[in-house]
């Protein structure tokens, strides 16, 4: 004997409830990677005069070459133009990115350079996952140890033994980036670190650059649980996760902070509450439909 209503809608709604349960179970608890997020920009104050469009053509050719190479390699440096219109440029992706992720990151850089800097004699655009720079012939050079940008987390953990753990991890990073030829990630007692040098920097100079960046981090960031130091020829990043690295993150090393992982967890909980509420409402509807049909059946029997 049936319940007096079609089994097909009931089956579809039951399937929805099961699917909702899976959505709640597998929803990521940590926000997606933001490798294409802007970290900083550096633009020369002078713009080039280009009535004939020669500089623009050379710069466009440079950008096209760099982007096309990003599908194959993670670092590439080249020169376009001749004489006074010579432009040197390069791009580099973070060492742990795949070729497709590298291309996805690098392909955004030319548009950002034009939007953020315009037709300047030199520009550098740094995203979390990659960067690009170019300079017209004759542009003033700076030291490879020059600090371009820094950021330190707002949370401090002074007096907890954190600085000792961080400094031990820094020592491992300094040697690891040399033995691994310019890119290295490590973790020590919940301190996650990453270091990378520009692709054409030798091992010895890379070690010195990272050592300088480490010293900057110790001074500039103190007992902050996270920090990023960008020098002209290298950068380092560190994060301290006393309660463990964020779950389901693509990597705990590059730039995630405890605040961003917390945001992801809140999002996951919000979705779980919504889906749980939907399932509860659905179950209540089924009960009401069942009760209504039982009452209708009894009435028909009379």
Tab-separated table of C-alpha atoms in Angstrom:
chain	number	residue	atom	x	y	z
A	1	UNK	CA	0.000	0.000	0.000
A	2	UNK	CA	1.433	3.441	-1.011
A	3	UNK	CA	1.446	6.616	1.015
A	4	UNK	CA	-0.723	8.474	-1.484
A	5	UNK	CA	2.039	10.592	-3.148
A	6	UNK	CA	4.480	9.972	-6.004
A	7	UNK	CA	7.696	8.184	-5.069
A	8	UNK	CA	9.712	10.104	-7.714
A	9	UNK	CA	9.661	13.524	-5.977
A	10	UNK	CA	10.395	11.781	-2.702
A	11	UNK	CA	13.432	10.044	-4.258
A	12	UNK	CA	14.706	13.290	-5.783
A	13	UNK	CA	14.413	15.137	-2.502
A	14	UNK	CA	16.098	12.301	-0.622
A	15	UNK	CA	18.933	12.452	-3.173
A	16	UNK	CA	19.234	16.183	-2.521
A	17	UNK	CA	19.607	15.536	1.206
A	18	UNK	CA	22.338	12.964	0.622
A	19	UNK	CA	24.137	15.310	-1.809
A	20	UNK	CA	23.869	18.136	0.714
A	21	UNK	CA	25.562	15.943	3.289
A	22	UNK	CA	28.463	15.335	0.898
A	23	UNK	CA	28.766	19.054	0.187
A	24	UNK	CA	29.023	19.767	3.872
A	25	UNK	CA	31.631	17.054	4.322
A	26	UNK	CA	33.898	18.050	1.441
A	27	UNK	CA	33.620	21.847	1.487
A	28	UNK	CA	37.183	23.260	1.825
A	29	UNK	CA	37.949	24.608	5.271
A	30	UNK	CA	40.764	26.817	4.007
A	31	UNK	CA	40.374	29.486	1.341
A	32	UNK	CA	41.822	28.795	-2.107
A	33	UNK	CA	45.341	29.784	-3.019
A	34	UNK	CA	45.742	33.450	-3.912
A	35	UNK	CA	48.954	33.246	-5.937
A	36	UNK	CA	47.723	35.992	-8.273
A	37	UNK	CA	47.096	38.504	-5.469
A	38	UNK	CA	49.220	41.652	-5.668
A	39	UNK	CA	51.918	41.976	-2.999
A	40	UNK	CA	53.503	45.237	-4.121
A	41	UNK	CA	54.421	47.313	-7.152
A	42	UNK	CA	57.523	49.332	-7.891
A	43	UNK	CA	57.322	51.970	-10.624
A	44	UNK	CA	60.048	54.331	-11.827
A	45	UNK	CA	59.171	57.999	-11.508
A	46	UNK	CA	60.237	58.727	-15.088
A	47	UNK	CA	58.184	57.716	-18.122
A	48	UNK	CA	59.690	57.243	-21.560
A	49	UNK	CA	58.891	59.610	-24.412
A	50	UNK	CA	57.659	57.490	-27.266
A	51	UNK	CA	56.138	59.471	-30.154
A	52	UNK	CA	57.005	56.779	-32.696
A	53	UNK	CA	55.863	53.906	-30.475
A	54	UNK	CA	59.294	52.211	-30.553
A	55	UNK	CA	59.490	51.676	-26.796
A	56	UNK	CA	55.922	50.400	-26.673
A	57	UNK	CA	56.624	47.874	-29.410
A	58	UNK	CA	59.771	46.647	-27.665
A	59	UNK	CA	57.963	46.377	-24.318
A	60	UNK	CA	55.052	44.495	-25.889
A	61	UNK	CA	57.464	42.053	-27.536
A	62	UNK	CA	59.232	41.566	-24.207
A	63	UNK	CA	55.973	40.806	-22.401
A	64	UNK	CA	54.894	38.315	-25.070
A	65	UNK	CA	58.197	36.455	-24.829
A	66	UNK	CA	58.131	36.291	-21.029
A	67	UNK	CA	54.529	35.067	-20.869
A	68	UNK	CA	55.097	32.397	-23.526
A	69	UNK	CA	58.160	31.111	-21.653
A	70	UNK	CA	56.168	30.853	-18.416
A	71	UNK	CA	54.423	27.774	-19.861
A	72	UNK	CA	57.796	25.979	-19.964
A	73	UNK	CA	60.080	27.368	-17.255
A	74	UNK	CA	59.791	29.206	-13.939
A	75	UNK	CA	62.484	31.787	-14.663
A	76	UNK	CA	63.384	33.573	-17.863
A	77	UNK	CA	65.379	36.699	-18.626
A	78	UNK	CA	65.726	38.372	-22.007
A	79	UNK	CA	66.315	41.641	-23.863
A	80	UNK	CA	64.410	43.303	-26.700
A	81	UNK	CA	65.023	46.407	-28.802
A	82	UNK	CA	68.337	47.948	-29.820
A	83	UNK	CA	70.513	50.827	-28.681
A	84	UNK	CA	68.676	53.388	-26.589
A	85	UNK	CA	65.424	51.407	-26.894
A	86	UNK	CA	66.876	48.224	-25.387
A	87	UNK	CA	64.664	46.833	-22.618
A	88	UNK	CA	65.750	44.020	-20.295
A	89	UNK	CA	63.139	42.046	-18.439
A	90	UNK	CA	62.501	38.835	-16.547
A	91	UNK	CA	59.829	36.870	-14.777
A	92	UNK	CA	60.026	34.263	-12.049
A	93	UNK	CA	57.453	31.961	-10.500
A	94	UNK	CA	57.587	30.523	-7.012
A	95	UNK	CA	59.443	27.243	-7.076
A	96	UNK	CA	56.531	25.071	-5.949
A	97	UNK	CA	54.102	26.161	-8.694
A	98	UNK	CA	53.207	23.854	-11.562
A	99	UNK	CA	53.769	25.008	-15.148
A	100	UNK	CA	50.073	25.767	-15.592
A	101	UNK	CA	49.905	27.730	-12.320
A	102	UNK	CA	53.067	29.592	-13.291
A	103	UNK	CA	51.548	30.602	-16.627
A	104	UNK	CA	48.271	31.589	-14.963
A	105	UNK	CA	50.208	33.879	-12.629
A	106	UNK	CA	52.712	35.316	-15.118
A	107	UNK	CA	50.129	35.992	-17.819
A	108	UNK	CA	48.488	38.593	-15.550
A	109	UNK	CA	51.673	40.592	-15.033
A	110	UNK	CA	51.856	42.630	-18.292
A	111	UNK	CA	48.341	44.001	-17.844
A	112	UNK	CA	49.052	44.852	-14.210
A	113	UNK	CA	52.346	46.537	-15.121
A	114	UNK	CA	50.589	48.745	-17.673
A	115	UNK	CA	47.680	49.478	-15.326
A	116	UNK	CA	49.713	50.172	-12.195
A	117	UNK	CA	52.847	51.789	-13.648
A	118	UNK	CA	52.067	52.910	-17.190
A	119	UNK	CA	54.963	53.513	-19.598
A	120	UNK	CA	57.693	54.010	-17.003
A	121	UNK	CA	61.409	53.412	-17.568
A	122	UNK	CA	61.318	50.498	-15.113
A	123	UNK	CA	58.691	48.531	-13.239
A	124	UNK	CA	58.375	45.540	-10.944
A	125	UNK	CA	55.092	43.786	-10.172
A	126	UNK	CA	55.159	41.195	-7.381
A	127	UNK	CA	52.302	38.749	-6.897
A	128	UNK	CA	52.307	35.995	-4.287
A	129	UNK	CA	53.135	33.366	-6.898
A	130	UNK	CA	55.303	35.253	-9.385
A	131	UNK	CA	56.856	38.563	-10.335
A	132	UNK	CA	58.023	40.433	-13.414
A	133	UNK	CA	60.386	43.335	-13.852
A	134	UNK	CA	61.776	45.326	-16.734
A	135	UNK	CA	64.074	48.314	-17.177
A	136	UNK	CA	65.110	50.474	-20.109
A	137	UNK	CA	68.822	50.605	-20.949
A	138	UNK	CA	70.707	53.040	-18.721
A	139	UNK	CA	68.317	52.829	-15.790
A	140	UNK	CA	70.108	53.135	-12.424
A	141	UNK	CA	70.942	49.794	-10.797
A	142	UNK	CA	70.355	48.924	-7.133
A	143	UNK	CA	71.992	46.440	-4.776
A	144	UNK	CA	70.693	42.882	-4.743
A	145	UNK	CA	70.346	43.254	-0.962
A	146	UNK	CA	68.101	46.323	-1.243
A	147	UNK	CA	64.823	45.770	0.652
A	148	UNK	CA	61.844	46.431	-1.592
A	149	UNK	CA	58.953	45.409	0.626
A	150	UNK	CA	58.162	43.857	3.978
A	151	UNK	CA	55.083	42.789	5.872
A	152	UNK	CA	54.775	41.382	9.389
A	153	UNK	CA	51.797	39.684	11.008
A	154	UNK	CA	49.828	41.604	13.619
A	155	UNK	CA	49.934	38.769	16.187
A	156	UNK	CA	52.970	38.566	18.478
A	157	UNK	CA	54.029	35.620	20.628
A	158	UNK	CA	56.914	37.025	22.670
A	159	UNK	CA	58.121	34.970	25.620
A	160	UNK	CA	56.784	31.628	24.367
A	161	UNK	CA	60.019	30.242	22.921
A	162	UNK	CA	58.807	31.079	19.429
A	163	UNK	CA	61.797	33.218	18.469
A	164	UNK	CA	64.223	30.403	19.319
A	165	UNK	CA	62.252	27.945	17.169
A	166	UNK	CA	61.993	30.465	14.337
A	167	UNK	CA	65.720	31.261	14.400
A	168	UNK	CA	66.602	27.551	14.299
A	169	UNK	CA	64.324	27.174	11.286
A	170	UNK	CA	65.960	30.235	9.719
A	171	UNK	CA	69.359	28.535	9.996
A	172	UNK	CA	68.025	25.475	8.186
A	173	UNK	CA	66.535	27.731	5.511
A	174	UNK	CA	69.816	29.565	4.948
A	175	UNK	CA	71.716	26.344	4.239
A	176	UNK	CA	68.834	24.658	2.413
A	177	UNK	CA	68.366	27.409	-0.164
A	178	UNK	CA	72.051	27.037	-1.114
A	179	UNK	CA	72.095	23.228	-1.347
A	180	UNK	CA	68.834	23.274	-3.317
A	181	UNK	CA	70.045	25.946	-5.741
A	182	UNK	CA	67.784	28.855	-5.019
A	183	UNK	CA	64.467	27.545	-3.698
A	184	UNK	CA	63.733	25.808	-0.417
A	185	UNK	CA	60.861	25.186	1.981
A	186	UNK	CA	61.130	23.750	5.466
A	187	UNK	CA	59.344	23.551	8.790
A	188	UNK	CA	60.586	23.220	12.337
A	189	UNK	CA	58.305	22.873	15.346
A	190	UNK	CA	55.312	24.479	13.596
A	191	UNK	CA	57.358	27.250	11.921
A	192	UNK	CA	56.979	27.026	8.141
A	193	UNK	CA	59.451	28.880	5.938
A	194	UNK	CA	60.138	29.490	2.276
A	195	UNK	CA	63.088	31.137	0.577
A	196	UNK	CA	63.804	31.853	-3.073
A	197	UNK	CA	66.470	33.715	-5.027
A	198	UNK	CA	66.262	35.192	-8.497
A	199	UNK	CA	66.994	32.501	-11.043
A	200	UNK	CA	70.341	33.868	-12.271
A	201	UNK	CA	71.859	34.311	-8.801
A	202	UNK	CA	74.632	31.859	-7.909
A	203	UNK	CA	74.404	29.590	-4.878
A	204	UNK	CA	76.873	31.556	-2.746
A	205	UNK	CA	75.276	34.933	-3.487
A	206	UNK	CA	71.851	33.381	-2.914
A	207	UNK	CA	72.908	32.241	0.545
A	208	UNK	CA	74.145	35.727	1.399
A	209	UNK	CA	70.943	37.308	0.130
A	210	UNK	CA	68.709	34.982	2.149
A	211	UNK	CA	70.886	35.519	5.215
A	212	UNK	CA	70.376	39.267	4.819
A	213	UNK	CA	66.621	38.751	4.458
A	214	UNK	CA	66.576	36.616	7.616
A	215	UNK	CA	68.369	39.338	9.580
A	216	UNK	CA	65.849	41.864	8.306
A	217	UNK	CA	62.980	39.628	9.403
A	218	UNK	CA	64.431	39.246	12.893
A	219	UNK	CA	64.746	43.021	13.280
A	220	UNK	CA	61.677	44.214	11.380
A	221	UNK	CA	59.163	41.580	12.515
A	222	UNK	CA	60.471	40.701	15.994
A	223	UNK	CA	58.116	38.230	17.674
A	224	UNK	CA	55.421	38.425	14.978
A	225	UNK	CA	54.094	34.981	14.020
A	226	UNK	CA	54.467	35.700	10.279
A	227	UNK	CA	56.525	37.823	7.965
A	228	UNK	CA	57.622	38.350	4.388
A	229	UNK	CA	60.817	40.117	3.374
A	230	UNK	CA	61.423	40.968	-0.271
A	231	UNK	CA	64.931	42.014	-1.281
A	232	UNK	CA	65.901	42.844	-4.865
A	233	UNK	CA	67.397	39.404	-5.530
A	234	UNK	CA	65.594	37.138	-3.044
A	235	UNK	CA	62.680	36.842	-0.639
A	236	UNK	CA	61.709	34.822	2.404
A	237	UNK	CA	58.390	34.072	4.081
A	238	UNK	CA	57.645	32.468	7.422
A	239	UNK	CA	54.489	31.471	9.299
A	240	UNK	CA	54.042	30.020	12.763
A	241	UNK	CA	51.080	27.688	13.305
A	242	UNK	CA	51.053	26.705	17.004
A	243	UNK	CA	47.861	24.677	16.467
A	244	UNK	CA	49.020	23.007	13.270
A	245	UNK	CA	49.069	24.159	9.641
A	246	UNK	CA	45.706	24.899	7.991
A	247	UNK	CA	43.921	21.823	6.649
A	248	UNK	CA	43.355	21.323	2.920
A	249	UNK	CA	45.658	24.211	2.004
A	250	UNK	CA	47.735	23.893	-1.168
A	251	UNK	CA	50.803	24.884	0.848
A	252	UNK	CA	51.343	26.236	4.359
A	253	UNK	CA	54.590	27.926	3.334
A	254	UNK	CA	54.076	30.848	0.975
A	255	UNK	CA	51.963	33.513	2.594
A	256	UNK	CA	48.971	32.192	4.509
A	257	UNK	CA	48.415	33.740	7.909
A	258	UNK	CA	46.425	32.433	10.839
A	259	UNK	CA	43.785	35.085	10.170
A	260	UNK	CA	43.214	33.904	6.583
A	261	UNK	CA	42.871	30.278	7.628
A	262	UNK	CA	40.399	31.320	10.315
A	263	UNK	CA	38.337	33.080	7.661
A	264	UNK	CA	38.256	29.903	5.607
A	265	UNK	CA	37.084	27.849	8.556
A	266	UNK	CA	34.304	30.325	9.289
A	267	UNK	CA	33.162	30.061	5.679
A	268	UNK	CA	33.104	26.284	5.940
A	269	UNK	CA	31.069	26.423	9.136
A	270	UNK	CA	28.617	28.900	7.591
A	271	UNK	CA	28.000	26.615	4.614
A	272	UNK	CA	27.584	23.637	6.929
A	273	UNK	CA	24.955	25.541	8.931
A	274	UNK	CA	23.082	26.511	5.759
A	275	UNK	CA	23.106	22.976	4.395
A	276	UNK	CA	22.168	21.538	7.758
A	277	UNK	CA	19.252	23.963	7.943
A	278	UNK	CA	18.134	23.013	4.439
A	279	UNK	CA	18.237	19.329	5.344
A	280	UNK	CA	16.177	19.955	8.488
A	281	UNK	CA	13.545	21.917	6.553
A	282	UNK	CA	13.439	19.188	3.919
A	283	UNK	CA	12.908	16.499	6.526
A	284	UNK	CA	10.098	18.536	8.116
A	285	UNK	CA	8.390	18.915	4.721
A	286	UNK	CA	8.539	15.155	4.193
A	287	UNK	CA	6.960	14.545	7.603
A	288	UNK	CA	4.159	17.031	6.854
A	289	UNK	CA	3.537	15.425	3.457
A	290	UNK	CA	3.427	11.994	5.083
A	291	UNK	CA	1.003	13.152	7.793
A	292	UNK	CA	-1.240	14.888	5.264
A	293	UNK	CA	-1.473	11.790	3.067
A	294	UNK	CA	-2.147	9.523	6.053
A	295	UNK	CA	-5.018	11.786	7.110
A	296	UNK	CA	-6.313	11.909	3.518
A	297	UNK	CA	-6.169	8.106	3.323
A	298	UNK	CA	-8.177	7.764	6.558
A	299	UNK	CA	-10.753	10.259	5.295
A	300	UNK	CA	-11.159	8.358	2.014
A	301	UNK	CA	-11.661	5.100	3.910
A	302	UNK	CA	-14.624	6.637	5.671
